Every structure is written in C-alpha cells, then in structure tokens.
C-alpha cells in the first residue's frame, strides 16, 4: 500500500517532493519501504534520486538481506559511502566478496554502531575486529559466528574498548581458547548472551570465569564444547541466578547431576531429562508409542 502511494505521487503532481525531505519524507515515509524498492525509486527522476541518496546518508539500520540473496560489492560501497549515522549493520549475505577493504571504511566513519552482524563473513581478517573495537565504543551486540579469522589478540582489543557489550556470538571461532574467553568476560561483565558453540578449545576454565564475571548472564551456548565438564556447570548454576537458557548438547562430559539444579530453577536446557530421553529412544527402537505417551 505504501509503495502504491509513493508511485502515485509522482513529481508531475507536485505533491510528494514538495514535503520537507529531512523532516517528513526521510524519517516518516521512506523508512517504511523495503530498501530494494527504494533503490528502484531512484530511477523515477533526478529528484527522486537525490531524495533516496539523502535517505541512505541518514539511514540508521542497514541489512543486506533486504536487497536480495546477494548484494554486489559496488552497490554496497555506493549505498553507505555518505552514511555516518549507522546504528545497526547486518552483512550476512556478503560472505562471497566482503573483505576488509569494503568494510573498514564503513566502520571507520560510523561511531554510533551498537549492533553488528558478520556471521559467516569468512574473507575478513583480524583487522576488521580491531577496527570495530576502536571505532564502536557503544557496541552492544556482535555476531562473529563462523568467522575463523577471529584470534585472541583481536578479541582482546574488542574487550578493552567495547565494555558495554551485552551479546556476543563466537560460534565456531576455532582459534579462541580459554584464556581469550576469560579476558573477554573479565572486561565485559555486562554480558547477557554468549555463544561459544562448536569450539573444541573451550573448557571448564572459561565457563567458570564466565560464571564469576557475568552475573547478568541469561543465555549461554556451549553446544559441542567437548572439554566442558560437570564442575563448571555447577559453578554456573551457583553464580548466574538470571540464567534462562543453557545449550550443552553434544557436551558428553556434562551429566544430569550438574544440570538438575538448573532444571529445577526452570532454566531451558537443550538436553532432555534421562527418563524422557530413554523413553524417546525406546519409541524410536520398538515403536511402542502408547506406552511412551502414558509415561510422559
């Protein structure tokens, strides 16, 4: 409906473009249209092109997924070249071409970013994380999932400069070990959500330090962290009263003896209680569904 209204109010009618651009069109009308349609609107006239350029320069949130399955490199550069007020940046569809060369100028001129999503951006380097730490002091949420270029030195830089962090996703950042995680949580004690999933180098030392340094922690993902054992889960239960969810699937050294205390507090766990798990396995093996339903 909004798009139809926009297209009906062409420059020839002298209506839409007569409205104040910065006070009305940019903050109250264009913000309700998909980014891909706004880019198409540039082709209507030179006036519309100028209007959209003004909108792009004042855009607070950029999500590459709004443009399509893959945004071209040149389009990304042109879209954000004049923007210095971004608050949220999501680049999950740019992994095929996004490098430091494209990202660093955007990070360097946007000091108000508080949320950055770089999941799967495998062609970046540690310099990207250092640039983020130096340019974004108010950063609160950061996803680096499947970014294997993240190392302990760049993570230390993040911890030293972005102490307001509340959510960090380090899934499959395989270079990181306990020492790097400990440094992060010691500096960033406001963390509420942390993912260390699929990291074989993370063990009890890191989990215990997380528990002792992050009393506000609500969500922790340890999926596939094979070195995590019962002792650190007990420490987590003792020091993190606000914990709401814990993922420990495929953590073979974590047993119900340490999870039961969290389960009794209503913490959401991705591992079923032993009895329920046994009954489900029995159903899979013998197909004895009526018995299973009665017991559960």
Tab-separated table of C-alpha atoms in Angstrom:
chain	number	residue	atom	x	y	z
A	1	UNK	CA	0.000	0.000	0.000
A	2	UNK	CA	2.792	2.409	0.891
A	3	UNK	CA	4.587	1.639	-2.347
A	4	UNK	CA	1.450	2.311	-4.359
A	5	UNK	CA	1.055	5.650	-2.619
A	6	UNK	CA	4.641	6.585	-3.383
A	7	UNK	CA	4.377	5.739	-7.046
A	8	UNK	CA	1.074	7.574	-7.441
A	9	UNK	CA	2.543	10.775	-6.052
A	10	UNK	CA	4.946	11.481	-8.906
A	11	UNK	CA	6.849	14.762	-9.276
A	12	UNK	CA	4.413	15.904	-12.009
A	13	UNK	CA	1.664	16.230	-9.403
A	14	UNK	CA	3.842	18.488	-7.291
A	15	UNK	CA	2.865	16.740	-4.051
A	16	UNK	CA	5.317	14.247	-2.606
A	17	UNK	CA	8.587	16.036	-3.255
A	18	UNK	CA	7.121	19.306	-2.003
A	19	UNK	CA	7.003	17.840	1.506
A	20	UNK	CA	10.022	18.569	3.740
A	21	UNK	CA	12.566	15.899	2.884
A	22	UNK	CA	14.552	15.687	6.112
A	23	UNK	CA	11.628	16.286	8.472
A	24	UNK	CA	8.860	14.273	6.775
A	25	UNK	CA	9.870	12.102	3.820
A	26	UNK	CA	13.054	10.536	5.198
A	27	UNK	CA	12.025	9.781	8.817
A	28	UNK	CA	8.301	9.150	8.370
A	29	UNK	CA	7.660	7.770	4.865
A	30	UNK	CA	10.754	6.254	3.263
A	31	UNK	CA	11.629	4.334	6.430
A	32	UNK	CA	8.508	2.175	5.912
A	33	UNK	CA	9.541	0.979	2.433
A	34	UNK	CA	11.814	-2.008	1.696
A	35	UNK	CA	15.330	-0.978	0.769
A	36	UNK	CA	15.159	-2.780	-2.557
A	37	UNK	CA	12.115	-0.736	-3.597
A	38	UNK	CA	13.779	2.488	-2.512
A	39	UNK	CA	16.696	1.727	-4.801
A	40	UNK	CA	14.271	1.177	-7.674
A	41	UNK	CA	12.628	4.510	-6.872
A	42	UNK	CA	15.891	6.276	-7.742
A	43	UNK	CA	15.165	5.621	-11.427
A	44	UNK	CA	11.949	7.686	-11.438
A	45	UNK	CA	13.734	11.041	-11.748
A	46	UNK	CA	16.785	13.010	-10.672
A	47	UNK	CA	14.784	14.499	-7.824
A	48	UNK	CA	13.875	11.065	-6.523
A	49	UNK	CA	17.500	10.005	-6.889
A	50	UNK	CA	18.568	12.929	-4.704
A	51	UNK	CA	15.872	12.070	-2.189
A	52	UNK	CA	16.987	8.450	-1.899
A	53	UNK	CA	20.624	9.496	-1.561
A	54	UNK	CA	19.589	11.713	1.338
A	55	UNK	CA	17.744	8.790	2.891
A	56	UNK	CA	20.759	6.475	2.518
A	57	UNK	CA	23.041	9.046	4.131
A	58	UNK	CA	20.710	9.238	7.148
A	59	UNK	CA	19.859	5.542	7.390
A	60	UNK	CA	20.243	4.128	10.914
A	61	UNK	CA	19.916	0.436	10.030
A	62	UNK	CA	21.411	-1.449	7.075
A	63	UNK	CA	20.558	-5.099	6.480
A	64	UNK	CA	21.994	-6.637	3.314
A	65	UNK	CA	19.277	-9.314	3.264
A	66	UNK	CA	16.698	-6.648	2.354
A	67	UNK	CA	18.318	-6.183	-1.052
A	68	UNK	CA	18.244	-9.788	-2.186
A	69	UNK	CA	20.180	-13.036	-1.987
A	70	UNK	CA	23.492	-11.318	-2.787
A	71	UNK	CA	24.333	-7.620	-2.822
A	72	UNK	CA	27.026	-6.575	-5.355
A	73	UNK	CA	30.242	-5.147	-3.941
A	74	UNK	CA	29.920	-1.853	-5.825
A	75	UNK	CA	26.328	-1.422	-4.659
A	76	UNK	CA	27.373	-1.863	-1.035
A	77	UNK	CA	30.111	0.739	-1.367
A	78	UNK	CA	27.808	3.270	-3.042
A	79	UNK	CA	24.954	2.743	-0.601
A	80	UNK	CA	26.967	3.527	2.520
A	81	UNK	CA	29.672	5.890	1.269
A	82	UNK	CA	27.988	9.001	2.749
A	83	UNK	CA	26.497	7.460	5.872
A	84	UNK	CA	27.970	8.392	9.248
A	85	UNK	CA	24.981	7.668	11.485
A	86	UNK	CA	24.503	3.896	11.237
A	87	UNK	CA	23.441	2.165	14.434
A	88	UNK	CA	22.831	-1.368	13.125
A	89	UNK	CA	24.791	-3.179	10.412
A	90	UNK	CA	23.938	-6.698	9.201
A	91	UNK	CA	26.060	-8.201	6.417
A	92	UNK	CA	25.198	-11.890	6.478
A	93	UNK	CA	24.702	-12.109	2.690
A	94	UNK	CA	28.085	-10.692	1.718
A	95	UNK	CA	30.435	-13.546	2.560
A	96	UNK	CA	31.436	-14.189	-1.066
A	97	UNK	CA	33.079	-10.793	-1.554
A	98	UNK	CA	33.206	-8.790	1.680
A	99	UNK	CA	36.798	-8.077	2.721
A	100	UNK	CA	38.490	-5.549	4.984
A	101	UNK	CA	38.764	-3.201	2.016
A	102	UNK	CA	34.986	-2.791	1.784
A	103	UNK	CA	34.130	-2.996	5.476
A	104	UNK	CA	36.764	-0.849	7.173
A	105	UNK	CA	35.697	2.496	5.599
A	106	UNK	CA	32.102	1.897	6.753
A	107	UNK	CA	33.224	1.017	10.274
A	108	UNK	CA	35.669	3.914	10.405
A	109	UNK	CA	33.041	6.576	9.689
A	110	UNK	CA	30.234	5.147	11.852
A	111	UNK	CA	30.976	5.588	15.545
A	112	UNK	CA	27.384	5.102	16.719
A	113	UNK	CA	27.085	1.429	15.792
A	114	UNK	CA	25.640	-0.638	18.623
A	115	UNK	CA	24.774	-3.814	16.684
A	116	UNK	CA	26.929	-5.578	14.050
A	117	UNK	CA	26.163	-8.900	12.334
A	118	UNK	CA	29.060	-10.506	10.416
A	119	UNK	CA	28.001	-14.155	10.575
A	120	UNK	CA	29.891	-16.240	8.034
A	121	UNK	CA	31.943	-13.360	6.602
A	122	UNK	CA	34.942	-15.589	6.109
A	123	UNK	CA	37.084	-13.263	3.970
A	124	UNK	CA	37.570	-10.617	6.634
A	125	UNK	CA	40.656	-10.559	8.856
A	126	UNK	CA	41.516	-9.759	12.452
A	127	UNK	CA	41.956	-6.125	11.359
A	128	UNK	CA	38.181	-5.881	10.922
A	129	UNK	CA	37.585	-6.747	14.575
A	130	UNK	CA	40.294	-4.335	15.719
A	131	UNK	CA	38.677	-1.585	13.625
A	132	UNK	CA	35.288	-2.351	15.199
A	133	UNK	CA	36.759	-2.175	18.689
A	134	UNK	CA	38.414	1.183	18.031
A	135	UNK	CA	35.503	2.827	16.199
A	136	UNK	CA	32.442	1.482	18.039
A	137	UNK	CA	32.736	2.178	21.790
A	138	UNK	CA	28.964	1.820	22.275
A	139	UNK	CA	28.739	-1.623	20.677
A	140	UNK	CA	26.253	-3.875	22.466
A	141	UNK	CA	25.596	-6.819	20.139
A	142	UNK	CA	28.146	-8.517	17.875
A	143	UNK	CA	27.883	-11.709	15.841
A	144	UNK	CA	31.119	-13.269	14.594
A	145	UNK	CA	29.725	-16.766	14.119
A	146	UNK	CA	31.805	-18.909	11.757
A	147	UNK	CA	34.467	-16.203	11.448
A	148	UNK	CA	37.550	-18.339	11.944
A	149	UNK	CA	39.830	-15.328	11.462
A	150	UNK	CA	38.934	-14.091	14.961
A	151	UNK	CA	42.003	-14.637	17.173
A	152	UNK	CA	42.912	-13.915	20.768
A	153	UNK	CA	44.649	-10.594	20.032
A	154	UNK	CA	41.706	-9.105	18.128
A	155	UNK	CA	39.291	-10.354	20.800
A	156	UNK	CA	41.406	-8.673	23.476
A	157	UNK	CA	41.123	-5.419	21.558
A	158	UNK	CA	37.346	-5.825	21.485
A	159	UNK	CA	37.273	-6.475	25.231
A	160	UNK	CA	39.465	-3.463	26.004
A	161	UNK	CA	37.369	-0.963	24.045
A	162	UNK	CA	33.773	-2.279	23.950
A	163	UNK	CA	32.898	-2.814	27.592
A	164	UNK	CA	29.169	-2.205	27.037
A	165	UNK	CA	28.787	-5.486	25.139
A	166	UNK	CA	25.680	-7.444	26.083
A	167	UNK	CA	25.577	-10.182	23.412
A	168	UNK	CA	28.460	-11.844	21.580
A	169	UNK	CA	28.268	-14.808	19.204
A	170	UNK	CA	31.604	-16.603	18.804
A	171	UNK	CA	30.201	-19.829	17.349
A	172	UNK	CA	32.913	-21.810	15.540
A	173	UNK	CA	35.624	-19.200	16.153
A	174	UNK	CA	38.051	-22.079	16.408
A	175	UNK	CA	41.223	-20.107	17.201
A	176	UNK	CA	39.876	-19.000	20.567
A	177	UNK	CA	40.943	-20.774	23.742
A	178	UNK	CA	40.032	-20.440	27.411
A	179	UNK	CA	42.473	-17.596	28.006
A	180	UNK	CA	40.894	-15.343	25.366
A	181	UNK	CA	37.366	-16.016	26.623
A	182	UNK	CA	38.422	-15.287	30.192
A	183	UNK	CA	39.879	-11.937	29.164
A	184	UNK	CA	36.687	-11.027	27.306
A	185	UNK	CA	34.347	-11.723	30.207
A	186	UNK	CA	36.631	-10.044	32.751
A	187	UNK	CA	36.383	-6.809	30.749
A	188	UNK	CA	32.774	-7.176	29.572
A	189	UNK	CA	30.895	-8.072	32.722
A	190	UNK	CA	27.548	-6.828	31.344
A	191	UNK	CA	27.198	-9.802	29.004
A	192	UNK	CA	23.724	-11.293	28.918
A	193	UNK	CA	24.147	-13.636	25.947
A	194	UNK	CA	27.243	-15.531	24.828
A	195	UNK	CA	27.724	-18.322	22.298
A	196	UNK	CA	30.878	-20.433	22.278
A	197	UNK	CA	29.305	-23.296	20.356
A	198	UNK	CA	31.366	-25.675	18.227
A	199	UNK	CA	34.639	-24.719	19.873
A	200	UNK	CA	36.688	-27.692	20.993
A	201	UNK	CA	39.237	-25.437	22.716
A	202	UNK	CA	36.773	-24.057	25.265
A	203	UNK	CA	36.649	-25.861	28.603
A	204	UNK	CA	35.880	-25.540	32.304
A	205	UNK	CA	38.301	-22.662	32.912
A	206	UNK	CA	36.408	-20.387	30.526
A	207	UNK	CA	32.953	-21.438	31.737
A	208	UNK	CA	33.845	-20.873	35.398
A	209	UNK	CA	35.238	-17.416	34.589
A	210	UNK	CA	32.073	-16.582	32.637
A	211	UNK	CA	30.015	-17.570	35.666
A	212	UNK	CA	32.032	-15.485	38.122
A	213	UNK	CA	32.373	-12.373	35.912
A	214	UNK	CA	28.923	-12.153	34.284
A	215	UNK	CA	26.164	-12.099	36.918
A	216	UNK	CA	23.681	-10.739	34.362
A	217	UNK	CA	24.124	-13.731	32.035
A	218	UNK	CA	20.836	-15.047	30.643
A	219	UNK	CA	21.810	-17.211	27.645
A	220	UNK	CA	24.896	-19.392	27.166
A	221	UNK	CA	25.518	-21.714	24.221
A	222	UNK	CA	28.164	-24.394	24.774
A	223	UNK	CA	26.954	-26.797	22.076
A	224	UNK	CA	29.752	-29.146	21.080
A	225	UNK	CA	32.252	-27.807	23.636
A	226	UNK	CA	33.666	-31.242	24.387
A	227	UNK	CA	36.035	-30.103	27.168
A	228	UNK	CA	33.264	-28.689	29.354
A	229	UNK	CA	32.517	-30.885	32.378
A	230	UNK	CA	30.123	-31.052	35.313
A	231	UNK	CA	32.165	-28.924	37.719
A	232	UNK	CA	31.928	-25.751	35.629
A	233	UNK	CA	28.194	-26.235	35.098
A	234	UNK	CA	27.741	-26.351	38.867
A	235	UNK	CA	29.690	-23.090	39.198
A	236	UNK	CA	27.465	-21.595	36.505
A	237	UNK	CA	24.378	-22.580	38.497
A	238	UNK	CA	25.825	-21.005	41.634
A	239	UNK	CA	26.942	-17.657	40.198
A	240	UNK	CA	24.366	-16.914	37.467
A	241	UNK	CA	20.924	-16.547	39.081
A	242	UNK	CA	19.465	-14.872	35.974
A	243	UNK	CA	20.369	-17.706	33.583
A	244	UNK	CA	17.366	-18.558	31.398
A	245	UNK	CA	18.793	-20.944	28.800
A	246	UNK	CA	21.845	-23.189	28.521
A	247	UNK	CA	22.775	-25.255	25.482
A	248	UNK	CA	25.019	-28.213	26.207
A	249	UNK	CA	24.037	-30.676	23.500
A	250	UNK	CA	26.995	-32.860	22.453
A	251	UNK	CA	28.880	-31.894	25.628
A	252	UNK	CA	29.452	-35.544	26.510
A	253	UNK	CA	31.093	-34.819	29.863
A	254	UNK	CA	28.083	-32.878	31.179
A	255	UNK	CA	25.637	-35.121	33.032
A	256	UNK	CA	22.264	-34.730	34.687
A	257	UNK	CA	23.934	-34.498	38.095
A	258	UNK	CA	25.069	-30.953	37.258
A	259	UNK	CA	22.081	-29.972	35.111
A	260	UNK	CA	19.364	-30.948	37.592
A	261	UNK	CA	19.833	-27.864	39.737
A	262	UNK	CA	19.359	-25.610	36.684
A	263	UNK	CA	16.426	-27.689	35.516
A	264	UNK	CA	14.747	-27.264	38.901
A	265	UNK	CA	15.064	-23.484	38.533
A	266	UNK	CA	13.273	-23.560	35.189
A	267	UNK	CA	16.341	-22.919	33.050
A	268	UNK	CA	15.700	-24.001	29.460
A	269	UNK	CA	18.086	-26.831	28.544
A	270	UNK	CA	18.546	-28.450	25.150
A	271	UNK	CA	19.227	-31.836	26.754
A	272	UNK	CA	16.223	-33.888	27.776
A	273	UNK	CA	15.959	-35.428	31.277
A	274	UNK	CA	17.333	-39.001	31.368
A	275	UNK	CA	13.935	-40.716	31.710
A	276	UNK	CA	12.339	-38.790	28.883
A	277	UNK	CA	15.386	-39.369	26.695
A	278	UNK	CA	15.264	-43.106	27.387
A	279	UNK	CA	11.570	-43.272	26.559
A	280	UNK	CA	12.063	-41.409	23.294
A	281	UNK	CA	14.884	-43.785	22.354
A	282	UNK	CA	12.649	-46.726	23.194
A	283	UNK	CA	9.930	-45.329	20.964
A	284	UNK	CA	12.443	-44.975	18.119
A	285	UNK	CA	13.633	-48.557	18.551
A	286	UNK	CA	10.425	-50.508	19.152
A	287	UNK	CA	7.727	-48.037	18.142
A	288	UNK	CA	5.872	-48.535	21.431
A	289	UNK	CA	4.127	-45.151	21.263
A	290	UNK	CA	1.145	-45.853	23.597
A	291	UNK	CA	3.469	-46.747	26.490
A	292	UNK	CA	5.564	-43.646	25.869
A	293	UNK	CA	2.551	-41.339	25.865
A	294	UNK	CA	1.235	-42.807	29.103
A	295	UNK	CA	4.512	-42.354	30.900
A	296	UNK	CA	5.105	-38.794	29.714
